[in-house]
Tab-separated table of C-alpha atoms (C1' of nucleotides) in Angstrom:
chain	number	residue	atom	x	y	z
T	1	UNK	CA	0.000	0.000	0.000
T	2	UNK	CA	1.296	3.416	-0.684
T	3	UNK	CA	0.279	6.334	1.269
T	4	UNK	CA	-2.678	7.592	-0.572
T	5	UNK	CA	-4.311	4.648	-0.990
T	6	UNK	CA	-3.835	3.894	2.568
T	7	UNK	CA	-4.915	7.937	3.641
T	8	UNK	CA	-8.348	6.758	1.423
T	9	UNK	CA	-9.592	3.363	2.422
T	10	UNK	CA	-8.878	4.559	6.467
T	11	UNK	CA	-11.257	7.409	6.049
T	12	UNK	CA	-13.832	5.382	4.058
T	13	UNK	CA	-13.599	2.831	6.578
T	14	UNK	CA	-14.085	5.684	9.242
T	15	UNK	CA	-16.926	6.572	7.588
T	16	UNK	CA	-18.530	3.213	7.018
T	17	UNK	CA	-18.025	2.721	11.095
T	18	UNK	CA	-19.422	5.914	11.637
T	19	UNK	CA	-22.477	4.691	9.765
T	20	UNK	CA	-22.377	1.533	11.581
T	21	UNK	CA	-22.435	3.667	14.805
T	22	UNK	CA	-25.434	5.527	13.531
T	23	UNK	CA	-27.272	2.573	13.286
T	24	UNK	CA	-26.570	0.025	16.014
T	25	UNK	CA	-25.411	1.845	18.938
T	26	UNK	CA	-25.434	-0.469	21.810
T	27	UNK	CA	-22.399	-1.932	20.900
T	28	UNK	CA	-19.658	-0.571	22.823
T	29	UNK	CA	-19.097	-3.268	25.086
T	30	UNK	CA	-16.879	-5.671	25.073
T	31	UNK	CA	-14.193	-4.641	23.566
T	32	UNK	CA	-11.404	-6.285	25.218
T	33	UNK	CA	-12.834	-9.706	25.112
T	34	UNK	CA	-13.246	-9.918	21.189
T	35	UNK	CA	-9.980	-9.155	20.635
T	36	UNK	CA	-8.434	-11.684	22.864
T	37	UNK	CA	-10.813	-14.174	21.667
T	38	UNK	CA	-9.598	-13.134	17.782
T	39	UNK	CA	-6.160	-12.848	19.294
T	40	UNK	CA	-6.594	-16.832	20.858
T	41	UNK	CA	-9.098	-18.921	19.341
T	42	UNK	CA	-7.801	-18.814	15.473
T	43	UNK	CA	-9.727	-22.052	14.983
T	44	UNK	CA	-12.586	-19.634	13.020
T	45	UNK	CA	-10.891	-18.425	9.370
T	46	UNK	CA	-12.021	-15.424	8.648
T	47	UNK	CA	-13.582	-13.532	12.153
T	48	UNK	CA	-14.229	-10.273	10.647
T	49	UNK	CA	-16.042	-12.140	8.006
T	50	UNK	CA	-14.295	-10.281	5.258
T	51	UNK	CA	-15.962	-11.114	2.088
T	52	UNK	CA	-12.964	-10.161	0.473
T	53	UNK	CA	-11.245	-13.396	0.397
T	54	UNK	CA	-10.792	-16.623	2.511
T	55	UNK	CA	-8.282	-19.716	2.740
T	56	UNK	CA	-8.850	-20.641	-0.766
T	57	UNK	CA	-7.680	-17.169	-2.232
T	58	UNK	CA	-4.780	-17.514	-0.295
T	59	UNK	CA	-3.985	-20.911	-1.422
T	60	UNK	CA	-3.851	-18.913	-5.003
T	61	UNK	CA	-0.841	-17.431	-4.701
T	62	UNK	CA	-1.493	-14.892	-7.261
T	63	UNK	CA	-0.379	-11.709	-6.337
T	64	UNK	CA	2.029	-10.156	-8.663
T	65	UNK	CA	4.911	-11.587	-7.146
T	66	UNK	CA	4.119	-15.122	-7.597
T	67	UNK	CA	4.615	-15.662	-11.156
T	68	UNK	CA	6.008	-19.380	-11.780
T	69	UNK	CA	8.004	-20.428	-8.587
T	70	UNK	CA	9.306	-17.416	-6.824
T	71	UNK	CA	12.437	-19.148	-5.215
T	72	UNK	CA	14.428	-17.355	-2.466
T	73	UNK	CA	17.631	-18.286	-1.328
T	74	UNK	CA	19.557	-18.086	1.925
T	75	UNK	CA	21.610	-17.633	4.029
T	76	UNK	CA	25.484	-18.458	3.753
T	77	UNK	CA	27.362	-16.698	6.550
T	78	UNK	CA	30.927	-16.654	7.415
T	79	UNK	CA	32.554	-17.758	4.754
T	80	UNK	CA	35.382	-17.036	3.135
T	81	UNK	CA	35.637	-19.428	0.295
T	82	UNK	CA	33.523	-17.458	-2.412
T	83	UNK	CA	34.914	-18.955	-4.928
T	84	UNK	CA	33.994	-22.623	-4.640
T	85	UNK	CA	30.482	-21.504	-5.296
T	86	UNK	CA	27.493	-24.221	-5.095
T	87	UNK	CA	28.309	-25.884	-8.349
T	88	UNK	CA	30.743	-28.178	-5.890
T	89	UNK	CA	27.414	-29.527	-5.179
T	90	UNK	CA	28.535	-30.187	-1.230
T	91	UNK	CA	30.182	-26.672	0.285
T	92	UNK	CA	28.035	-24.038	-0.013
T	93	UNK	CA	25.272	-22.667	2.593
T	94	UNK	CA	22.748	-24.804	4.640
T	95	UNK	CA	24.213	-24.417	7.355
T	96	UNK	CA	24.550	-20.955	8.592
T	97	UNK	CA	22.821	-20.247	11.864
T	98	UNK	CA	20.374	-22.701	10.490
T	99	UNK	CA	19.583	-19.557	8.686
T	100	UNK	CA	18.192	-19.382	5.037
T	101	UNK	CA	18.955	-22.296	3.406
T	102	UNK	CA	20.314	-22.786	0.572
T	103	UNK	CA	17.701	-23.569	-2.453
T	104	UNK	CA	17.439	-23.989	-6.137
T	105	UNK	CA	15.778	-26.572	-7.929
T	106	UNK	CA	17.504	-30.142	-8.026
T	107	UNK	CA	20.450	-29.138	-6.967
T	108	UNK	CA	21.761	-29.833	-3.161
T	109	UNK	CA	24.579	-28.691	-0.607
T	110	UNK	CA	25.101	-30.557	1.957
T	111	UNK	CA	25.074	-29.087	5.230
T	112	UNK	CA	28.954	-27.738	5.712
T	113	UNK	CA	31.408	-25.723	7.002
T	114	UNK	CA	30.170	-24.152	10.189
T	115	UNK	CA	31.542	-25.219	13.060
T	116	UNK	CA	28.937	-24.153	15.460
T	117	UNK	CA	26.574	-25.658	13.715
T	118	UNK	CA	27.141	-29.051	12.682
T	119	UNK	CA	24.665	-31.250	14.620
T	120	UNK	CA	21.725	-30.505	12.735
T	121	UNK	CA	23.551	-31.984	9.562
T	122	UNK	CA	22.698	-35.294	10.574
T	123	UNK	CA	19.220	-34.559	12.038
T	124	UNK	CA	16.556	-36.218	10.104
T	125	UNK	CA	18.544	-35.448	6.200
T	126	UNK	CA	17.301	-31.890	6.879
T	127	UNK	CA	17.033	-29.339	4.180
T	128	UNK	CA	16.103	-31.356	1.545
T	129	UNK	CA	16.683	-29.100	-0.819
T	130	UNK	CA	13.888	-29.622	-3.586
T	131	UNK	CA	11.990	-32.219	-2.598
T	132	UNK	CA	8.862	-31.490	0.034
T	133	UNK	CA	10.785	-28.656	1.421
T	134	UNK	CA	9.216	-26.516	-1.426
T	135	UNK	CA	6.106	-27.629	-0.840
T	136	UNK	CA	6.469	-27.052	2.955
T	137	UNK	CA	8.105	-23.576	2.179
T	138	UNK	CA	5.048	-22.733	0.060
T	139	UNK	CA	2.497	-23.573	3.013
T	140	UNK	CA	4.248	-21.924	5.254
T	141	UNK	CA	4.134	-18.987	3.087
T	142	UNK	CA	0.287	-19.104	2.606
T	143	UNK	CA	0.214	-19.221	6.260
T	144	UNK	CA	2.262	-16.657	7.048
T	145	UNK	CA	-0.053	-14.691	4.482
T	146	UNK	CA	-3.090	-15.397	5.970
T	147	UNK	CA	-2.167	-14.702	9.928
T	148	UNK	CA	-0.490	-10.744	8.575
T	149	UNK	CA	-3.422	-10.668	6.847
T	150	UNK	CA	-5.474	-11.489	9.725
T	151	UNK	CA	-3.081	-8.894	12.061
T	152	UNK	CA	-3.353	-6.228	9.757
T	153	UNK	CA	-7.210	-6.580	10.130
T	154	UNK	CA	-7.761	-6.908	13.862
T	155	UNK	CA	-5.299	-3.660	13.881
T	156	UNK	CA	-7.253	-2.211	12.102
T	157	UNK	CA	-10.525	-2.869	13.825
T	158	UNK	CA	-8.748	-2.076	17.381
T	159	UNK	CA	-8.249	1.377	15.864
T	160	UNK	CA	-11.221	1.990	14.530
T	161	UNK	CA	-12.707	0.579	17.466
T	162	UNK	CA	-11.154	3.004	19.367
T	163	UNK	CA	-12.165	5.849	17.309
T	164	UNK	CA	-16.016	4.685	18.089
T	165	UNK	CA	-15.521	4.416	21.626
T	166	UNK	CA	-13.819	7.913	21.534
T	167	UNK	CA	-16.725	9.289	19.642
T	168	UNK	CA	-19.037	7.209	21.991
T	169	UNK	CA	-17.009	8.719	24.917
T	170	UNK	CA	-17.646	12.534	23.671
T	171	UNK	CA	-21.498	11.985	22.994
T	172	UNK	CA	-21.762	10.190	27.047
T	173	UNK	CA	-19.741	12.943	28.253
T	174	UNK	CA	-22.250	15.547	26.628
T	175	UNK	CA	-24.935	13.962	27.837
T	176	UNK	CA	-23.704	13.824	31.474
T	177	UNK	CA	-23.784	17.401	30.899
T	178	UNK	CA	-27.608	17.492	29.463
T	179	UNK	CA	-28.383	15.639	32.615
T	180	UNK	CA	-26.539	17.344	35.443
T	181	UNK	CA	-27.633	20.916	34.060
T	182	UNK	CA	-31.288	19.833	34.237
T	183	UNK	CA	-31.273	18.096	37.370
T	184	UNK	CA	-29.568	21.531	38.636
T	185	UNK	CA	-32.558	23.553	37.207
T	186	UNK	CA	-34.978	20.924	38.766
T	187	UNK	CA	-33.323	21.103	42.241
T	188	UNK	CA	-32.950	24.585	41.676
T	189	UNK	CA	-37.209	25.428	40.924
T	190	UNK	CA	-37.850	22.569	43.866
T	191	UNK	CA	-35.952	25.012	46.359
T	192	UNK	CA	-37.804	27.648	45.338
T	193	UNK	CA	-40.933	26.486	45.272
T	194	UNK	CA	-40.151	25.419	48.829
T	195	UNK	CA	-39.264	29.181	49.671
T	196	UNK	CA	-42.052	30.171	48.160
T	197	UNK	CA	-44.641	27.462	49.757
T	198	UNK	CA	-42.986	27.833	53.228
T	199	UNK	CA	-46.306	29.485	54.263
T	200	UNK	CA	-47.885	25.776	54.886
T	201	UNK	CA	-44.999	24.568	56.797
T	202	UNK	CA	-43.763	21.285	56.118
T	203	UNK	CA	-40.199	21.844	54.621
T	204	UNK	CA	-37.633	19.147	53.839
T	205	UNK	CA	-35.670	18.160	51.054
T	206	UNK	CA	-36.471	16.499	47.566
T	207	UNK	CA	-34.182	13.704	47.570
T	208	UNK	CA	-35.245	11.756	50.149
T	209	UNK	CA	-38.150	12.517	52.880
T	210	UNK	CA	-40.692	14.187	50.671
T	211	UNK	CA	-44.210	13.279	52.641
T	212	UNK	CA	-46.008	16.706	52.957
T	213	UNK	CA	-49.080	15.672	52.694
T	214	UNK	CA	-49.736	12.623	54.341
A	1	UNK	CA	7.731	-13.516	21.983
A	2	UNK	CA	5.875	-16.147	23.647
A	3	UNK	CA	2.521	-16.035	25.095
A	4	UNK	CA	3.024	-16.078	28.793
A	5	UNK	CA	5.722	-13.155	28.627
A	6	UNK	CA	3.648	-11.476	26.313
A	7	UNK	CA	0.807	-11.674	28.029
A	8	UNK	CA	2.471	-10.579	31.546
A	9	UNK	CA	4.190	-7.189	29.480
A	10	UNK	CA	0.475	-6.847	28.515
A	11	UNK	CA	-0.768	-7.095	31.609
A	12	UNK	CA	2.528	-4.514	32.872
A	13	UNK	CA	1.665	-2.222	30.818
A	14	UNK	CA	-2.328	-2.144	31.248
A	15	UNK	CA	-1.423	-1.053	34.793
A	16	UNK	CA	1.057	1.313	34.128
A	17	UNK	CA	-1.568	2.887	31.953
A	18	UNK	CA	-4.354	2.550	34.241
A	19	UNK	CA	-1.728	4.697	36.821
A	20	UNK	CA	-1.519	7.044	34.534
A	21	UNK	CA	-4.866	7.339	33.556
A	22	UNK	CA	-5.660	7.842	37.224
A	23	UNK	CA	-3.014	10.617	37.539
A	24	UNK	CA	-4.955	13.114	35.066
A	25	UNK	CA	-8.010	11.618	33.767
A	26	UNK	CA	-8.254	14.418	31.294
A	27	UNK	CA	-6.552	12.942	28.446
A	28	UNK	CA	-9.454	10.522	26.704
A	29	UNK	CA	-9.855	12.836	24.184
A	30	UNK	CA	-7.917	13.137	20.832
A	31	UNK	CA	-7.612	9.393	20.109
A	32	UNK	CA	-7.596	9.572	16.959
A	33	UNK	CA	-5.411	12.749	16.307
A	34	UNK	CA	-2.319	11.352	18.205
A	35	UNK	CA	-2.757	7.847	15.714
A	36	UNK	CA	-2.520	9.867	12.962
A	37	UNK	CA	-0.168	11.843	13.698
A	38	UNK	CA	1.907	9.127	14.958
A	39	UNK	CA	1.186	7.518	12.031
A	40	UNK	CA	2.064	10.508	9.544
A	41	UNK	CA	4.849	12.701	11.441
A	42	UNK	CA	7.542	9.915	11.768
A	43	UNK	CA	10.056	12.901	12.448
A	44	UNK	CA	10.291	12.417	16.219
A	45	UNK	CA	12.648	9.270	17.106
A	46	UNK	CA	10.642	8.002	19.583
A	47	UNK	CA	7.335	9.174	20.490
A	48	UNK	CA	6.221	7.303	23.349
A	49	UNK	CA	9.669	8.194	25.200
A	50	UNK	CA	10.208	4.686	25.964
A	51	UNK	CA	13.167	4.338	27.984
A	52	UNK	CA	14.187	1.167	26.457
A	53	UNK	CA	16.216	2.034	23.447
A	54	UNK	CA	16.924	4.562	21.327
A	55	UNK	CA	18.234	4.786	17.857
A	56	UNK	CA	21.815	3.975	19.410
A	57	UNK	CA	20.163	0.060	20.374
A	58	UNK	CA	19.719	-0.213	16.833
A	59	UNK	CA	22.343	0.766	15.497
A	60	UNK	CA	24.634	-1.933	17.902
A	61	UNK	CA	23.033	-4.954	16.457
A	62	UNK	CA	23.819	-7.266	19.270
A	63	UNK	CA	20.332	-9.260	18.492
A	64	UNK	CA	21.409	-13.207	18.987
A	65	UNK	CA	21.062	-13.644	15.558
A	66	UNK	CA	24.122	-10.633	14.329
A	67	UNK	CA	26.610	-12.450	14.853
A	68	UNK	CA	29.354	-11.989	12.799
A	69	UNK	CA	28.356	-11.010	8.754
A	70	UNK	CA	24.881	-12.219	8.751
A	71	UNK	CA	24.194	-12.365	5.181
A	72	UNK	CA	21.591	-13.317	3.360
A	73	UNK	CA	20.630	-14.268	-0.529
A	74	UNK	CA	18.447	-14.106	-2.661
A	75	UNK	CA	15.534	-15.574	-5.191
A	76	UNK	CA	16.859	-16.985	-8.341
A	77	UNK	CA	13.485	-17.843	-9.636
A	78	UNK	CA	12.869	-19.798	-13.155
A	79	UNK	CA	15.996	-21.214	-13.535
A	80	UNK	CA	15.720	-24.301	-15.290
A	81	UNK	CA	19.776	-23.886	-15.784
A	82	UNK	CA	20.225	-24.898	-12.489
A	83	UNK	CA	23.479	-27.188	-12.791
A	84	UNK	CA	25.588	-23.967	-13.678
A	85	UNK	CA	25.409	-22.542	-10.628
A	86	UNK	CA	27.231	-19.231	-9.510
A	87	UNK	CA	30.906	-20.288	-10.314
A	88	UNK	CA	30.131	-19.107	-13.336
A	89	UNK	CA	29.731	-16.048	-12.575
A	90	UNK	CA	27.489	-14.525	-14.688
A	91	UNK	CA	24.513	-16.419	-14.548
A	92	UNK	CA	22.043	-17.231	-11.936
A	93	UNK	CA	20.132	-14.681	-10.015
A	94	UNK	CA	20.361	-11.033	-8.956
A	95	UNK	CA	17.570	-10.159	-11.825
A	96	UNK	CA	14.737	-12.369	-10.943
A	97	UNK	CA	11.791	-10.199	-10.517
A	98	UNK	CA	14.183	-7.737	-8.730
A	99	UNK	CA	13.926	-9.679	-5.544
A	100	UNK	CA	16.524	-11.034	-3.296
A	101	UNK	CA	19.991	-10.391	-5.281
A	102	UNK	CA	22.209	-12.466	-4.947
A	103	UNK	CA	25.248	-11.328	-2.611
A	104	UNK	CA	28.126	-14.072	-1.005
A	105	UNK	CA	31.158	-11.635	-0.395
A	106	UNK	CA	33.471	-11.167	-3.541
A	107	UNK	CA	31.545	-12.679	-5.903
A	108	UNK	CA	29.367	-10.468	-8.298
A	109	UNK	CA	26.965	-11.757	-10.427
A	110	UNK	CA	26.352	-9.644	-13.135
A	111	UNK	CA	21.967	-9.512	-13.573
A	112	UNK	CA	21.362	-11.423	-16.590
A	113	UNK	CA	18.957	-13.968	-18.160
A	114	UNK	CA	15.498	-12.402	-16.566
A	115	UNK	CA	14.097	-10.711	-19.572
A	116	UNK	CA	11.768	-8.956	-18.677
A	117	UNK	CA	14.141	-7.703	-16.433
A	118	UNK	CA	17.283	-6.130	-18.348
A	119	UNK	CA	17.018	-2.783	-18.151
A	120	UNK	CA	18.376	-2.483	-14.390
A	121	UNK	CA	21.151	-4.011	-15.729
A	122	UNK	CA	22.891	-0.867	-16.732
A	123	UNK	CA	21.472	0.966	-13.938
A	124	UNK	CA	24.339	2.594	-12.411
A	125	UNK	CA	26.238	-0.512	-11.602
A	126	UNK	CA	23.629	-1.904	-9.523
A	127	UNK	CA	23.744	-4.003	-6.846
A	128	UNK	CA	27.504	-3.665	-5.586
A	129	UNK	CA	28.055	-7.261	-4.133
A	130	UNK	CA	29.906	-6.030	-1.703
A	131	UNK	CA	31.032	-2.642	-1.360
A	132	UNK	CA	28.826	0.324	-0.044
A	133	UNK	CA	26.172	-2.312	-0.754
A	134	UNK	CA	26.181	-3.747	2.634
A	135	UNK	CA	26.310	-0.558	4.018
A	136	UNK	CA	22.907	0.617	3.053
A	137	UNK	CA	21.942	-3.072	3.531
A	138	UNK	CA	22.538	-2.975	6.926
A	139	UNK	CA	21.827	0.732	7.690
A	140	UNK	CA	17.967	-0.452	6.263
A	141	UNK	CA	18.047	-2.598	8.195
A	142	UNK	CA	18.155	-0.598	11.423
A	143	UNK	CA	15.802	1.476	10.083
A	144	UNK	CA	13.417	-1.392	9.639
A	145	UNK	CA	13.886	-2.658	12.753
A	146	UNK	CA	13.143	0.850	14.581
A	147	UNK	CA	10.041	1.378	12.427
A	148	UNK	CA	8.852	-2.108	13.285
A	149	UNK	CA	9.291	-1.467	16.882
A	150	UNK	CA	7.068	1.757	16.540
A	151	UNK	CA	4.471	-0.053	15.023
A	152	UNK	CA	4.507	-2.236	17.659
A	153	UNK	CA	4.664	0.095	20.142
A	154	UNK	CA	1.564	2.101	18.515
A	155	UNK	CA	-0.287	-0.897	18.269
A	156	UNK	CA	-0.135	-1.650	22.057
A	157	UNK	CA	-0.526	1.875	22.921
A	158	UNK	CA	-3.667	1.296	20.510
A	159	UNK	CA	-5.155	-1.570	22.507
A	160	UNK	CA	-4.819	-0.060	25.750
A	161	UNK	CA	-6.408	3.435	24.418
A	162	UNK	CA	-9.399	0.931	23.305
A	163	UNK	CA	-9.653	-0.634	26.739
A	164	UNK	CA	-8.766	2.455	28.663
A	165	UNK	CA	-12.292	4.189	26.521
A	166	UNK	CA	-14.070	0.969	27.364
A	167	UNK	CA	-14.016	1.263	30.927
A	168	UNK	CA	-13.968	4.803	30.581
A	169	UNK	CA	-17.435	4.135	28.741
A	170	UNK	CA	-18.702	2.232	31.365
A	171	UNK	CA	-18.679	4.719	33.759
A	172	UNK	CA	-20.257	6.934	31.994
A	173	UNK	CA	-23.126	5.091	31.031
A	174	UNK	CA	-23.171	4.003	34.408
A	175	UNK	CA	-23.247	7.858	35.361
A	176	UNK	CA	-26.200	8.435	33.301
A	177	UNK	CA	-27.935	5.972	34.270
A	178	UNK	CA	-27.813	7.395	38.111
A	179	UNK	CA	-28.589	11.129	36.834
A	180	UNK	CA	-31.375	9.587	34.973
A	181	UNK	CA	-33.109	8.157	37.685
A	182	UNK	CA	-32.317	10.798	39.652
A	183	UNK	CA	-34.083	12.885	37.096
A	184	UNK	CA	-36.898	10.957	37.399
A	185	UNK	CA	-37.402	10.951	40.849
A	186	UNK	CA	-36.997	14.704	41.108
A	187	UNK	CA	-40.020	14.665	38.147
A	188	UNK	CA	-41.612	12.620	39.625
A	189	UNK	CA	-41.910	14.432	43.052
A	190	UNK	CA	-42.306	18.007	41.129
A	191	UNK	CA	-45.324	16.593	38.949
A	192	UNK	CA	-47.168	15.215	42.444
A	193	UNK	CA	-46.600	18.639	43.811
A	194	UNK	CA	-47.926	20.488	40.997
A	195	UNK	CA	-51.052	17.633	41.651
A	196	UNK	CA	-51.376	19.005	45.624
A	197	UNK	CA	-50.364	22.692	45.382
A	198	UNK	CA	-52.272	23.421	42.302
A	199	UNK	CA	-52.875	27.099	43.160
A	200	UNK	CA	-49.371	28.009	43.414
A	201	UNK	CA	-47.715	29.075	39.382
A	202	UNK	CA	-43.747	29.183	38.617
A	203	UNK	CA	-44.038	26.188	35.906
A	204	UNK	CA	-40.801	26.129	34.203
A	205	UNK	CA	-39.354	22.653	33.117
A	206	UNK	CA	-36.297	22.300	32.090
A	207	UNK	CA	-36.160	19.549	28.804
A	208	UNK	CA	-39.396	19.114	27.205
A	209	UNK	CA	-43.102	19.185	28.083
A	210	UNK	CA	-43.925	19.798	31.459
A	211	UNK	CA	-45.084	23.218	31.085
A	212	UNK	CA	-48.056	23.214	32.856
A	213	UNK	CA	-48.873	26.645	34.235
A	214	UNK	CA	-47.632	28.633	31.527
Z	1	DA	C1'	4.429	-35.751	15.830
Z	2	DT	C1'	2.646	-33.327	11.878
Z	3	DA	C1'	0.474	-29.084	10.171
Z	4	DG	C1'	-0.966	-24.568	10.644
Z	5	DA	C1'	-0.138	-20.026	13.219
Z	6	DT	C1'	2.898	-16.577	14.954
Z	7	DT	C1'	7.002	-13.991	15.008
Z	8	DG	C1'	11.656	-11.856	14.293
Z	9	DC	C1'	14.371	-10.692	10.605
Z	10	DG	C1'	16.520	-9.513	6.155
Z	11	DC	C1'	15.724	-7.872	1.378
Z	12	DA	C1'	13.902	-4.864	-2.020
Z	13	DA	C1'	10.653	-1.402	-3.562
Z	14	DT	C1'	8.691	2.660	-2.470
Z	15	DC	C1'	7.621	6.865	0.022
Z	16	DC	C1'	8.993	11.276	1.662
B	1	DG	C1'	20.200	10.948	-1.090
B	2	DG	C1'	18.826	8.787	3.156
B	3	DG	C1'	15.599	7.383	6.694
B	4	DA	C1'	10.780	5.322	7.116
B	5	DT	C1'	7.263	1.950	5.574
B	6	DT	C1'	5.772	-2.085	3.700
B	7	DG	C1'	5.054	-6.634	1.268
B	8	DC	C1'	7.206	-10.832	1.266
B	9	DG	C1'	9.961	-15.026	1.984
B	10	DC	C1'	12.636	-17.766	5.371
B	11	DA	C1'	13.348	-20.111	9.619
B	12	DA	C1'	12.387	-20.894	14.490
B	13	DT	C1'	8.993	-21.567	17.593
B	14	DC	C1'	4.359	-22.253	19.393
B	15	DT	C1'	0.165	-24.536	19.511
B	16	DA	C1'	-3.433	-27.599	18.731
DNA sequence: ATAGATTGCGCAATCC
DNA sequence: GGGATTGCGCAATCTA
């Protein structure tokens, strides 16, 4: 997103929220526990229930970026020999931190070269390099799509929830105001009128004992 | 981050805030102005004067993961030429879709065989394997680390601002609700009046309709 | 223990 | 030009 674009779609979502407030106003509450519960219980795909897309259309990777087989490659820390590149087939990367391994298609380095990190060579033929790693690389990414996808939205409903409960806030607090200035102007004319009907005795306050009559 | 420690600097922090928040209550409004402008005016190194770190943490990147070099590579997508790999030097990534060049101290790769992508080839000399290259590599990458940590910071500040109006809201309601009744009662007890001292005037009513001896 | 979810991080493009 | 943002992939870790 560039800045514009950004600037646009937050004040037409303002807007649409503001509408939203217009018409179903006893909402307020709960604010904290929705966004634990969406911050917990993932086990629901789409909370929000964007109709904008759901698991499949991120199991499409189509974005513009995804053209073919978008490899990325790795790591390779720490070493010196640059020149023995990965067409020695055994040198190269892999190894690094565990960091960023070493990729592209049917062809495989072996785990090397770092001393710290040499156990996880043997663990389990690791870093296959071709095989079901792409395949587990390419869920993971779909994944990892999905849940900023996800985090970008409840961010964006926290905020905008916020804005609501600050507009919410302002209308209460004007109200308070409604109400304390007429129940002044009440207790105000009941005080008077108790001046004014001191004549027939009986005086007391409003609030509480208030039998005259009886 | 894991949960429990996240949850616990959560919890931390929803104090600290609810300290402050009792300190000077006065400061619910203009939610929505500080996001923004948070959001917008970047200019201010850190906004939220968190004591933590400052631009100087950054820049010593003693994260567990620096050590040493730290490098990284890079995409080499549709290469079906994968058998001559980078010894010879000229070929494999650097150019695929722009993404991820291809880096491994000393060892340039010139950007070829992407067509769609030969025009940055002659950009300037490009993508400096090594040189200045890193430089701005890893100065970015302090940067992106800093702006991440705002976002994160805004994002909690965020929460708690939508919690903090919550309870805020509450109160309020809670508060009209008393002056309500309140209200009532005090109507109440005028209109019976009005009922048993009928001969006395001075009707003036302070919201709507009870006008009566005008 | 396997798969999805989350997260920190680096890279590159883009914004300002 | 240089910092700030952002989308994205990778790997580690968490969780169910």
């Amino acid at each position: 997103f560039n800045r514009p674009v950004s600037q646009f779609l937050l004040l037409l979502l303002l807007l649409l929220l503001l509408l939203l407030l217009l018409m179903s106003d006893s909402r307020v509450s709960s604010v904290i526990q929705e966004w634990v519960s969406s911050y917990q219980g993932q086990s629901h795909s789409s909370p929000s229930g964007n109709p904008q897309m759901d698991l499949l259309s991120y199991s499409q990777g189509l974005r513009p970026d995804d053209r073919g087989v978008t490899e990325q490659m790795m790591g390779l820390s720490y070493l010196p020999y640059t020149t023995s590149c990965l067409s020695n087939s055994s040198n190269s990367v892999t190894a690094a931190s565990a960091h960023h391994e070493g990729h592209s298609p049917q062809q495989d380095f072996s785990p090397f070269l770092h001393p710290s990190m040499r156990a996880p060579l043997i663990k389990r033929s690791i870093s296959k390099d071709s095989a079901e790693y792409r395949l587990r690389r390419e869920r993971n990414n779909i994944a990892v799509r999905k849940s900023r996808d996800k985090a970008r939205r409840r961010i964006m409903l926290t905020q905008h929830r916020a804005m609501q409960l600050q507009d919410e806030n302002q209308r209460l607090q004007l109200r308070i105001g409604q109400l304390t200035q007429e129940l002044d102007t009440l207790k105000h004319l009941l005080s008077q009128r108790h001046m004014q009907g001191a004549e027939e005795g009986t005086g007391d306050t409003p609030s509480e004992s208030t039998a005259y009559y009886l």
